[in-house]
Amino acid sequence: MDDKNPWRFGPTRGELWFWLWTSLGGFGLMTVALLVRGIPEGPAIAEVVGLATVVFGYLGGRSVKRLIRREHP
């Protein structure tokens, strides 16, 4: 059990890079939408900014962490 890679079932290095670029693209598209349409008011801000930040932030942060720590097969 000691000689096996503990990350053998996790995402590959290429997949982590894909998710990192996808999250950066999502943040970019969100920024463009906010610049073009303006900052939403009321509960829409939680949907547009809050939810997108949580999803793209998690994907990007997880990818960066795993790439730095080399937690991939």
JSON list of C-alpha atoms in Angstrom, two decimals:
[
{"chain": "A", "resi": 1, "resn": "MET", "atom": "CA", "xyz": [0.00, 0.00, 0.00]},
{"chain": "A", "resi": 2, "resn": "ASP", "atom": "CA", "xyz": [2.97, 2.33, 0.52]},
{"chain": "A", "resi": 3, "resn": "ASP", "atom": "CA", "xyz": [4.17, 2.26, -3.10]},
{"chain": "A", "resi": 4, "resn": "LYS", "atom": "CA", "xyz": [0.83, 3.32, -4.63]},
{"chain": "A", "resi": 5, "resn": "ASN", "atom": "CA", "xyz": [0.11, 6.92, -5.53]},
{"chain": "A", "resi": 6, "resn": "PRO", "atom": "CA", "xyz": [-2.60, 8.22, -3.15]},
{"chain": "A", "resi": 7, "resn": "TRP", "atom": "CA", "xyz": [-3.81, 10.62, -5.88]},
{"chain": "A", "resi": 8, "resn": "ARG", "atom": "CA", "xyz": [-4.20, 7.96, -8.60]},
{"chain": "A", "resi": 9, "resn": "PHE", "atom": "CA", "xyz": [-7.99, 8.44, -8.78]},
{"chain": "A", "resi": 10, "resn": "GLY", "atom": "CA", "xyz": [-7.90, 12.24, -8.63]},
{"chain": "A", "resi": 11, "resn": "PRO", "atom": "CA", "xyz": [-7.91, 14.69, -11.51]},
{"chain": "A", "resi": 12, "resn": "THR", "atom": "CA", "xyz": [-4.84, 14.68, -13.74]},
{"chain": "A", "resi": 13, "resn": "ARG", "atom": "CA", "xyz": [-2.47, 17.62, -14.12]},
{"chain": "A", "resi": 14, "resn": "GLY", "atom": "CA", "xyz": [-4.05, 18.55, -17.43]},
{"chain": "A", "resi": 15, "resn": "GLU", "atom": "CA", "xyz": [-7.52, 18.48, -15.94]},
{"chain": "A", "resi": 16, "resn": "LEU", "atom": "CA", "xyz": [-6.43, 20.73, -13.08]},
{"chain": "A", "resi": 17, "resn": "TRP", "atom": "CA", "xyz": [-5.03, 23.25, -15.59]},
{"chain": "A", "resi": 18, "resn": "PHE", "atom": "CA", "xyz": [-8.30, 23.07, -17.52]},
{"chain": "A", "resi": 19, "resn": "TRP", "atom": "CA", "xyz": [-10.33, 23.85, -14.38]},
{"chain": "A", "resi": 20, "resn": "LEU", "atom": "CA", "xyz": [-7.96, 26.69, -13.46]},
{"chain": "A", "resi": 21, "resn": "TRP", "atom": "CA", "xyz": [-8.36, 28.32, -16.88]},
{"chain": "A", "resi": 22, "resn": "THR", "atom": "CA", "xyz": [-12.11, 27.72, -16.81]},
{"chain": "A", "resi": 23, "resn": "SER", "atom": "CA", "xyz": [-12.43, 29.46, -13.46]},
{"chain": "A", "resi": 24, "resn": "LEU", "atom": "CA", "xyz": [-10.34, 32.40, -14.65]},
{"chain": "A", "resi": 25, "resn": "GLY", "atom": "CA", "xyz": [-12.49, 32.62, -17.77]},
{"chain": "A", "resi": 26, "resn": "GLY", "atom": "CA", "xyz": [-15.63, 32.55, -15.63]},
{"chain": "A", "resi": 27, "resn": "PHE", "atom": "CA", "xyz": [-14.33, 35.39, -13.47]},
{"chain": "A", "resi": 28, "resn": "GLY", "atom": "CA", "xyz": [-13.48, 37.32, -16.64]},
{"chain": "A", "resi": 29, "resn": "LEU", "atom": "CA", "xyz": [-16.96, 36.81, -18.09]},
{"chain": "A", "resi": 30, "resn": "MET", "atom": "CA", "xyz": [-18.53, 37.84, -14.79]},
{"chain": "A", "resi": 31, "resn": "THR", "atom": "CA", "xyz": [-16.43, 41.01, -14.79]},
{"chain": "A", "resi": 32, "resn": "VAL", "atom": "CA", "xyz": [-17.44, 41.84, -18.36]},
{"chain": "A", "resi": 33, "resn": "ALA", "atom": "CA", "xyz": [-21.10, 41.25, -17.52]},
{"chain": "A", "resi": 34, "resn": "LEU", "atom": "CA", "xyz": [-20.86, 43.55, -14.49]},
{"chain": "A", "resi": 35, "resn": "LEU", "atom": "CA", "xyz": [-19.14, 46.25, -16.54]},
{"chain": "A", "resi": 36, "resn": "VAL", "atom": "CA", "xyz": [-21.67, 46.06, -19.37]},
{"chain": "A", "resi": 37, "resn": "ARG", "atom": "CA", "xyz": [-24.88, 45.60, -17.35]},
{"chain": "A", "resi": 38, "resn": "GLY", "atom": "CA", "xyz": [-23.89, 47.29, -14.10]},
{"chain": "A", "resi": 39, "resn": "ILE", "atom": "CA", "xyz": [-23.93, 45.91, -10.59]},
{"chain": "A", "resi": 40, "resn": "PRO", "atom": "CA", "xyz": [-27.29, 44.26, -9.83]},
{"chain": "A", "resi": 41, "resn": "GLU", "atom": "CA", "xyz": [-29.42, 45.39, -6.91]},
{"chain": "A", "resi": 42, "resn": "GLY", "atom": "CA", "xyz": [-31.23, 43.36, -4.30]},
{"chain": "A", "resi": 43, "resn": "PRO", "atom": "CA", "xyz": [-31.07, 39.57, -4.21]},
{"chain": "A", "resi": 44, "resn": "ALA", "atom": "CA", "xyz": [-29.69, 39.38, -7.76]},
{"chain": "A", "resi": 45, "resn": "ILE", "atom": "CA", "xyz": [-26.24, 40.36, -6.50]},
{"chain": "A", "resi": 46, "resn": "ALA", "atom": "CA", "xyz": [-26.08, 37.15, -4.44]},
{"chain": "A", "resi": 47, "resn": "GLU", "atom": "CA", "xyz": [-26.90, 35.16, -7.56]},
{"chain": "A", "resi": 48, "resn": "VAL", "atom": "CA", "xyz": [-24.64, 36.94, -10.02]},
{"chain": "A", "resi": 49, "resn": "VAL", "atom": "CA", "xyz": [-21.64, 37.75, -7.86]},
{"chain": "A", "resi": 50, "resn": "GLY", "atom": "CA", "xyz": [-21.95, 35.49, -4.83]},
{"chain": "A", "resi": 51, "resn": "LEU", "atom": "CA", "xyz": [-22.70, 32.18, -6.49]},
{"chain": "A", "resi": 52, "resn": "ALA", "atom": "CA", "xyz": [-20.23, 32.72, -9.33]},
{"chain": "A", "resi": 53, "resn": "THR", "atom": "CA", "xyz": [-17.49, 33.69, -6.88]},
{"chain": "A", "resi": 54, "resn": "VAL", "atom": "CA", "xyz": [-18.09, 30.60, -4.76]},
{"chain": "A", "resi": 55, "resn": "VAL", "atom": "CA", "xyz": [-18.10, 28.19, -7.72]},
{"chain": "A", "resi": 56, "resn": "PHE", "atom": "CA", "xyz": [-15.22, 29.69, -9.69]},
{"chain": "A", "resi": 57, "resn": "GLY", "atom": "CA", "xyz": [-13.24, 30.48, -6.54]},
{"chain": "A", "resi": 58, "resn": "TYR", "atom": "CA", "xyz": [-13.51, 26.90, -5.33]},
{"chain": "A", "resi": 59, "resn": "LEU", "atom": "CA", "xyz": [-12.53, 25.41, -8.69]},
{"chain": "A", "resi": 60, "resn": "GLY", "atom": "CA", "xyz": [-9.60, 27.80, -9.13]},
{"chain": "A", "resi": 61, "resn": "GLY", "atom": "CA", "xyz": [-8.39, 27.54, -5.55]},
{"chain": "A", "resi": 62, "resn": "ARG", "atom": "CA", "xyz": [-8.57, 23.75, -5.52]},
{"chain": "A", "resi": 63, "resn": "SER", "atom": "CA", "xyz": [-6.68, 23.57, -8.81]},
{"chain": "A", "resi": 64, "resn": "VAL", "atom": "CA", "xyz": [-3.94, 25.93, -7.66]},
{"chain": "A", "resi": 65, "resn": "LYS", "atom": "CA", "xyz": [-3.55, 24.08, -4.35]},
{"chain": "A", "resi": 66, "resn": "ARG", "atom": "CA", "xyz": [-3.30, 20.68, -6.01]},
{"chain": "A", "resi": 67, "resn": "LEU", "atom": "CA", "xyz": [-0.91, 21.90, -8.70]},
{"chain": "A", "resi": 68, "resn": "ILE", "atom": "CA", "xyz": [1.41, 23.48, -6.13]},
{"chain": "A", "resi": 69, "resn": "ARG", "atom": "CA", "xyz": [1.36, 20.42, -3.85]},
{"chain": "A", "resi": 70, "resn": "ARG", "atom": "CA", "xyz": [1.58, 18.04, -6.83]},
{"chain": "A", "resi": 71, "resn": "GLU", "atom": "CA", "xyz": [-1.52, 16.20, -5.68]},
{"chain": "A", "resi": 72, "resn": "HIS", "atom": "CA", "xyz": [-2.23, 14.61, -9.04]},
{"chain": "A", "resi": 73, "resn": "PRO", "atom": "CA", "xyz": [-1.39, 11.34, -10.79]}
]
